[in-house]
Amino acid sequence: MSALFDKRAMRLVLKIAKPVLDYALPERCPACGDISTDGNNFCAACWPDIRFLNPPWCDSCALPFDYEQPAGARCASCLADPPIHDGIRAAVAYDHITRKIALRLKYGGRIGLARLIARHLVRHLPPDRIGLVVVPVPLHWTRLWSRSFNQSALIAQELARLAGLHYAPDLLLRTKRTPSLRGLSGKARRKTVAHVFRTNPAKAHLLSGARIILVDDVLTTGATSNGCVKTLKKAGAAWVQLFCWARALRDNGDEPTRFTAGDA
């Protein structure tokens, strides 16, 4: 009873104190830091400059189409070389603003941004959510120890919470620590992340025929995420869709733009 009373008292104190704190420490835009009327969203100056991704897009890689397409339409690249995943769903295109969000979460310790990202991703979940399992792209334990958190896991946890889905943070494991992939070509990235993932034997019961939402912060060449998808499907997953905050779009429909944050 004492603990219950303490929790209620704390909630009451926070409710009373919030208006005072909001006045003394006003909410700020997560991108530029300017004072915003809603700290959970971007300010009026940043919002119009962000390219939020929505259909019409390639049903497989989420590359935006210039005009309406039939449901399930794919871009030329995905038709010519079908990916191993079952679709990409990204909240935004990579640009100078969305890059700041990725950097501030990953390296700046702004872990509250995971909630912002998850809120923009939840709208892309499939209508049939029965049995979906949310899994983050894992970090090697040494990197997790030095950073103290996995930004992809924070996003995945919040996404699962918002949608009422099962969250399995240790279903997929990273067995080797790899160097930073920033600046590497797609081929070099694929070689670097080859054979660095495995599934957790203790979670094998979750994998047979599983439908998985694989979560990362950013998607560039897809080397890391493809390595994860291969591992999950080899272990029995039937369907794996990639969710990320920012997706690098191809220049002239060919190569993806260079990312300077993240190693997806």
Coordinates of N, CA and C in Angstrom, one line a residue, residues 89-226:
R89 N 10.0 -0.3 -44.7 CA 9.1 0.7 -44.4 C 9.9 1.8 -43.6
A90 N 10.1 2.9 -44.2 CA 10.9 4.0 -43.6 C 10.0 5.2 -43.3
A91 N 10.2 5.9 -42.2 CA 9.4 7.1 -41.8 C 9.8 8.2 -42.7
V92 N 11.0 8.5 -43.0 CA 11.5 9.7 -43.7 C 12.6 9.3 -44.6
A93 N 12.9 10.3 -45.6 CA 14.0 10.2 -46.4 C 15.2 10.8 -45.7
Y94 N 16.4 10.3 -45.9 CA 17.6 10.9 -45.3 C 17.8 12.3 -45.9
D95 N 18.0 13.3 -45.0 CA 18.4 14.6 -45.4 C 19.1 15.3 -44.2
H96 N 19.4 16.6 -44.3 CA 20.2 17.2 -43.3 C 19.4 17.3 -41.9
I97 N 18.1 17.3 -42.0 CA 17.4 17.3 -40.7 C 17.2 16.0 -40.1
T98 N 16.8 15.0 -40.9 CA 16.6 13.6 -40.3 C 17.9 13.0 -39.9
R99 N 19.0 13.4 -40.5 CA 20.4 13.0 -40.1 C 20.6 13.4 -38.7
K100 N 20.2 14.7 -38.3 CA 20.4 15.2 -37.0 C 19.7 14.3 -35.9
I101 N 18.5 13.9 -36.3 CA 17.8 13.0 -35.3 C 18.5 11.7 -35.1
A102 N 19.0 11.1 -36.2 CA 19.8 9.8 -36.0 C 21.0 10.0 -35.2
L103 N 21.7 11.1 -35.5 CA 23.0 11.3 -34.7 C 22.7 11.6 -33.3
R104 N 21.7 12.4 -33.0 CA 21.4 12.8 -31.6 C 21.0 11.6 -30.8
L105 N 20.2 10.7 -31.4 CA 19.9 9.5 -30.7 C 21.0 8.5 -30.5
K106 N 21.8 8.3 -31.6 CA 22.8 7.3 -31.6 C 24.1 7.7 -30.8
Y107 N 24.5 9.0 -31.0 CA 25.7 9.4 -30.4 C 25.5 10.5 -29.3
G108 N 24.4 11.2 -29.3 CA 24.1 12.3 -28.4 C 23.4 11.8 -27.1
G109 N 23.0 10.6 -27.1 CA 22.3 10.1 -25.9 C 20.9 10.6 -25.7
R110 N 20.3 11.2 -26.8 CA 18.9 11.7 -26.7 C 18.0 10.5 -26.9
I111 N 17.9 9.6 -25.9 CA 17.1 8.4 -26.1 C 15.6 8.6 -26.2
G112 N 15.2 9.8 -25.8 CA 13.7 10.1 -25.9 C 13.3 10.2 -27.4
L113 N 14.3 10.4 -28.3 CA 14.0 10.5 -29.7 C 13.5 9.2 -30.3
A114 N 13.8 8.1 -29.6 CA 13.3 6.8 -30.0 C 11.7 6.8 -30.0
R115 N 11.2 7.5 -29.1 CA 9.7 7.6 -29.0 C 9.1 8.3 -30.2
L116 N 9.8 9.4 -30.5 CA 9.4 10.2 -31.7 C 9.5 9.3 -33.0
I117 N 10.5 8.6 -33.1 CA 10.7 7.8 -34.3 C 9.7 6.7 -34.4
A118 N 9.4 6.0 -33.2 CA 8.4 5.0 -33.2 C 7.0 5.5 -33.6
R119 N 6.7 6.7 -33.1 CA 5.4 7.2 -33.4 C 5.2 7.4 -34.9
H120 N 6.3 7.7 -35.6 CA 6.2 7.9 -37.1 C 6.3 6.6 -37.8
L121 N 6.7 5.6 -37.2 CA 6.8 4.2 -37.8 C 5.5 3.4 -37.7
V122 N 4.8 3.6 -36.6 CA 3.7 2.7 -36.3 C 2.6 2.8 -37.4
R123 N 2.5 3.9 -38.1 CA 1.5 4.0 -39.2 C 1.8 3.1 -40.3
H124 N 3.1 2.6 -40.4 CA 3.4 1.7 -41.5 C 3.3 0.2 -41.2
L125 N 2.9 -0.1 -40.0 CA 2.7 -1.5 -39.7 C 1.6 -2.1 -40.5
P126 N 1.7 -3.4 -40.9 CA 0.7 -4.0 -41.7 C -0.7 -4.1 -41.0
P127 N -1.8 -4.1 -41.7 CA -3.1 -4.2 -41.1 C -3.2 -5.5 -40.2
D128 N -2.7 -6.6 -40.7 CA -2.7 -7.8 -39.9 C -1.5 -7.9 -39.0
R129 N -1.7 -7.6 -37.8 CA -0.6 -7.6 -36.8 C -0.5 -8.8 -35.9
I130 N -1.4 -9.8 -36.2 CA -1.4 -10.9 -35.3 C -0.1 -11.7 -35.5
G131 N 0.5 -12.0 -34.3 CA 1.7 -12.8 -34.3 C 3.0 -12.0 -34.7
L132 N 2.9 -10.7 -35.0 CA 4.2 -10.0 -35.3 C 5.1 -10.0 -34.1
V133 N 6.4 -10.1 -34.4 CA 7.4 -10.1 -33.4 C 8.4 -8.9 -33.8
V134 N 8.7 -8.0 -32.9 CA 9.5 -6.9 -33.2 C 10.9 -7.2 -32.7
V135 N 11.9 -7.1 -33.6 CA 13.3 -7.5 -33.3 C 14.2 -6.3 -33.7
P136 N 15.1 -5.9 -32.9 CA 16.1 -4.8 -33.3 C 17.3 -5.4 -33.9
V137 N 17.9 -4.7 -34.8 CA 19.3 -5.1 -35.3 C 20.2 -5.0 -34.1
P138 N 20.9 -6.1 -33.8 CA 21.7 -6.1 -32.5 C 23.1 -5.4 -32.7
L139 N 23.6 -5.0 -31.5 CA 24.9 -4.5 -31.4 C 25.8 -5.6 -30.8
H140 N 27.1 -5.6 -31.1 CA 28.0 -6.5 -30.4 C 28.0 -6.0 -28.9
W141 N 28.2 -7.0 -28.0 CA 28.2 -6.6 -26.6 C 29.2 -5.6 -26.2
T142 N 30.4 -5.6 -26.8 CA 31.4 -4.6 -26.5 C 30.9 -3.2 -26.9
R143 N 30.3 -3.1 -28.0 CA 29.8 -1.7 -28.4 C 28.6 -1.3 -27.5
L144 N 27.8 -2.3 -27.2 CA 26.7 -2.0 -26.3 C 27.2 -1.5 -24.9
W145 N 28.2 -2.2 -24.4 CA 28.8 -1.8 -23.1 C 29.4 -0.4 -23.2
S146 N 30.0 0.0 -24.3 CA 30.7 1.3 -24.3 C 29.6 2.4 -24.6
R147 N 28.5 2.1 -25.3 CA 27.5 3.1 -25.6 C 26.4 3.1 -24.5
S148 N 26.2 2.0 -23.9 CA 25.2 1.8 -22.8 C 23.8 1.6 -23.3
F149 N 23.6 1.7 -24.6 CA 22.3 1.4 -25.2 C 22.4 1.1 -26.7
N150 N 21.4 0.4 -27.2 CA 21.3 0.1 -28.6 C 20.2 1.0 -29.2
Q151 N 20.4 1.9 -30.0 CA 19.4 2.9 -30.5 C 18.3 2.1 -31.2
S152 N 18.6 1.1 -31.9 CA 17.6 0.3 -32.7 C 16.7 -0.4 -31.7
A153 N 17.3 -0.9 -30.6 CA 16.5 -1.6 -29.6 C 15.5 -0.6 -28.9
L154 N 15.9 0.6 -28.7 CA 15.0 1.6 -28.1 C 13.9 1.9 -29.0
I155 N 14.1 2.0 -30.3 CA 13.0 2.3 -31.2 C 12.1 1.1 -31.3
A156 N 12.7 -0.1 -31.4 CA 11.9 -1.3 -31.5 C 11.0 -1.5 -30.3
Q157 N 11.6 -1.3 -29.1 CA 10.8 -1.4 -27.9 C 9.6 -0.5 -27.8
E158 N 9.8 0.8 -28.2 CA 8.7 1.7 -28.2 C 7.7 1.4 -29.3
L159 N 8.2 0.9 -30.5 CA 7.2 0.5 -31.5 C 6.3 -0.6 -31.1
A160 N 7.0 -1.6 -30.4 CA 6.2 -2.7 -29.9 C 5.2 -2.3 -28.9
R161 N 5.6 -1.4 -28.0 CA 4.7 -0.9 -27.0 C 3.5 -0.1 -27.6
L162 N 3.8 0.7 -28.5 CA 2.7 1.5 -29.1 C 1.7 0.6 -29.9
A163 N 2.2 -0.5 -30.5 CA 1.3 -1.3 -31.3 C 0.8 -2.6 -30.5
G164 N 1.3 -2.8 -29.3 CA 0.9 -4.0 -28.6 C 1.4 -5.2 -29.1
L165 N 2.7 -5.2 -29.6 CA 3.3 -6.4 -30.3 C 4.3 -7.0 -29.3
H166 N 4.7 -8.2 -29.6 CA 5.7 -8.9 -28.8 C 7.1 -8.4 -29.2
Y167 N 7.9 -8.0 -28.2 CA 9.2 -7.5 -28.4 C 10.2 -8.5 -28.0
A168 N 11.1 -8.8 -28.9 CA 12.2 -9.9 -28.6 C 13.5 -9.3 -28.8
P169 N 14.1 -8.6 -27.8 CA 15.4 -7.9 -28.0 C 16.6 -8.8 -28.2
D170 N 16.5 -10.0 -27.8 CA 17.7 -10.9 -27.9 C 17.4 -12.1 -28.8
L171 N 16.4 -12.0 -29.7 CA 16.2 -13.0 -30.6 C 17.3 -13.2 -31.6
L172 N 17.9 -12.0 -32.0 CA 19.0 -12.0 -32.9 C 20.3 -11.5 -32.2
L173 N 21.4 -12.1 -32.4 CA 22.6 -11.8 -31.7 C 23.7 -11.4 -32.7
R174 N 24.6 -10.5 -32.3 CA 25.8 -10.2 -33.1 C 27.0 -10.8 -32.5
T175 N 27.6 -11.7 -33.2 CA 28.7 -12.5 -32.6 C 30.1 -11.9 -32.8
K176 N 30.2 -10.9 -33.7 CA 31.5 -10.3 -33.9 C 31.4 -8.8 -34.0
R177 N 32.4 -8.1 -33.4 CA 32.4 -6.7 -33.5 C 33.0 -6.3 -34.8
T178 N 32.3 -5.5 -35.6 CA 32.8 -5.0 -36.9 C 33.2 -3.6 -36.8
P179 N 34.1 -3.1 -37.7 CA 34.4 -1.7 -37.7 C 33.3 -0.9 -38.3
S180 N 33.4 0.4 -38.1 CA 32.3 1.3 -38.7 C 32.2 1.1 -40.2
L181 N 31.0 1.1 -40.7 CA 30.7 0.9 -42.1 C 30.6 2.2 -42.8
R182 N 30.7 3.3 -42.1 CA 30.6 4.6 -42.8 C 31.7 4.8 -43.8
G183 N 31.3 5.2 -45.0 CA 32.2 5.4 -46.1 C 32.6 4.2 -47.0
L184 N 32.1 3.0 -46.6 CA 32.4 1.8 -47.3 C 31.4 1.6 -48.4
S185 N 31.8 1.0 -49.5 CA 30.9 0.7 -50.6 C 30.0 -0.4 -50.2
G186 N 28.9 -0.6 -51.0 CA 28.0 -1.7 -50.6 C 28.7 -3.1 -50.6
K187 N 29.6 -3.3 -51.5 CA 30.3 -4.6 -51.6 C 31.1 -4.8 -50.3
A188 N 31.8 -3.7 -49.9 CA 32.7 -3.8 -48.8 C 31.9 -4.0 -47.5
R189 N 30.7 -3.4 -47.4 CA 29.9 -3.5 -46.3 C 29.4 -4.9 -46.2
R190 N 28.9 -5.5 -47.3 CA 28.4 -6.9 -47.3 C 29.5 -7.9 -46.8
K191 N 30.7 -7.6 -47.2 CA 31.8 -8.5 -46.9 C 32.1 -8.4 -45.4
T192 N 32.0 -7.1 -44.9 CA 32.3 -6.9 -43.4 C 31.3 -7.5 -42.5
V193 N 30.1 -7.5 -42.9 CA 29.0 -8.1 -42.0 C 28.7 -9.5 -42.2
A194 N 29.4 -10.1 -43.2 CA 29.1 -11.5 -43.5 C 29.3 -12.4 -42.2
H195 N 28.4 -13.3 -41.9 CA 28.6 -14.2 -40.8 C 28.8 -13.6 -39.4
V196 N 28.2 -12.5 -39.2 CA 28.4 -11.9 -37.9 C 27.1 -12.0 -37.0
F197 N 26.0 -12.6 -37.6 CA 24.8 -12.7 -36.8 C 24.4 -14.2 -36.6
R198 N 23.7 -14.4 -35.5 CA 23.1 -15.7 -35.3 C 21.9 -15.5 -34.4
T199 N 21.0 -16.5 -34.5 CA 19.8 -16.4 -33.6 C 20.1 -17.1 -32.3
N200 N 19.3 -16.6 -31.3 CA 19.4 -17.1 -29.9 C 18.8 -18.5 -29.8
P201 N 19.5 -19.5 -29.4 CA 18.9 -20.9 -29.3 C 17.8 -20.9 -28.3
A202 N 17.8 -20.1 -27.3 CA 16.8 -20.0 -26.3 C 15.5 -19.5 -26.8
K203 N 15.5 -18.8 -27.9 CA 14.3 -18.2 -28.5 C 13.9 -18.9 -29.8
A204 N 14.4 -20.1 -30.0 CA 14.1 -20.8 -31.2 C 12.6 -21.0 -31.4
H205 N 11.8 -21.1 -30.4 CA 10.4 -21.4 -30.5 C 9.7 -20.2 -31.1
L206 N 10.3 -19.0 -31.1 CA 9.6 -17.9 -31.7 C 9.9 -17.8 -33.2
L207 N 10.7 -18.6 -33.8 CA 11.2 -18.4 -35.1 C 10.4 -19.2 -36.2
S208 N 9.9 -20.3 -35.9 CA 9.3 -21.2 -36.8 C 8.1 -20.5 -37.4
G209 N 8.1 -20.2 -38.7 CA 7.0 -19.5 -39.4 C 6.7 -18.1 -38.9
A210 N 7.7 -17.5 -38.2 CA 7.5 -16.2 -37.6 C 7.4 -15.1 -38.6
R211 N 6.6 -14.0 -38.3 CA 6.5 -12.8 -39.0 C 7.2 -11.7 -38.2
I212 N 8.3 -11.2 -38.7 CA 9.2 -10.3 -37.9 C 9.3 -8.9 -38.5
I213 N 9.2 -8.0 -37.6 CA 9.5 -6.6 -38.0 C 10.9 -6.3 -37.4
L214 N 11.9 -6.2 -38.4 CA 13.3 -5.9 -38.0 C 13.5 -4.4 -38.0
V215 N 14.0 -3.9 -36.9 CA 14.1 -2.4 -36.7 C 15.5 -2.0 -36.6
D216 N 15.8 -0.9 -37.4 CA 17.1 -0.2 -37.3 C 16.9 1.3 -37.4
D217 N 17.9 2.1 -37.2 CA 17.7 3.5 -37.2 C 17.8 4.0 -38.6
V218 N 18.8 3.6 -39.4 CA 18.9 4.1 -40.8 C 19.1 3.0 -41.7
L219 N 18.8 3.2 -43.0 CA 19.0 2.2 -44.0 C 19.8 2.8 -45.1
T220 N 20.9 2.3 -45.5 CA 21.7 2.8 -46.6 C 21.8 1.7 -47.7
T221 N 22.9 1.0 -47.7 CA 23.0 -0.1 -48.7 C 22.2 -1.3 -48.4
G222 N 21.9 -1.5 -47.1 CA 21.1 -2.6 -46.7 C 22.0 -3.8 -46.4
A223 N 23.3 -3.7 -46.3 CA 24.2 -4.8 -46.0 C 23.9 -5.4 -44.6
T224 N 23.8 -4.6 -43.6 CA 23.6 -5.1 -42.3 C 22.2 -5.8 -42.2
S225 N 21.2 -5.1 -42.6 CA 19.9 -5.6 -42.5 C 19.7 -6.9 -43.3
N226 N 20.3 -7.0 -44.5 CA 20.2 -8.2 -45.3 C 20.9 -9.4 -44.6

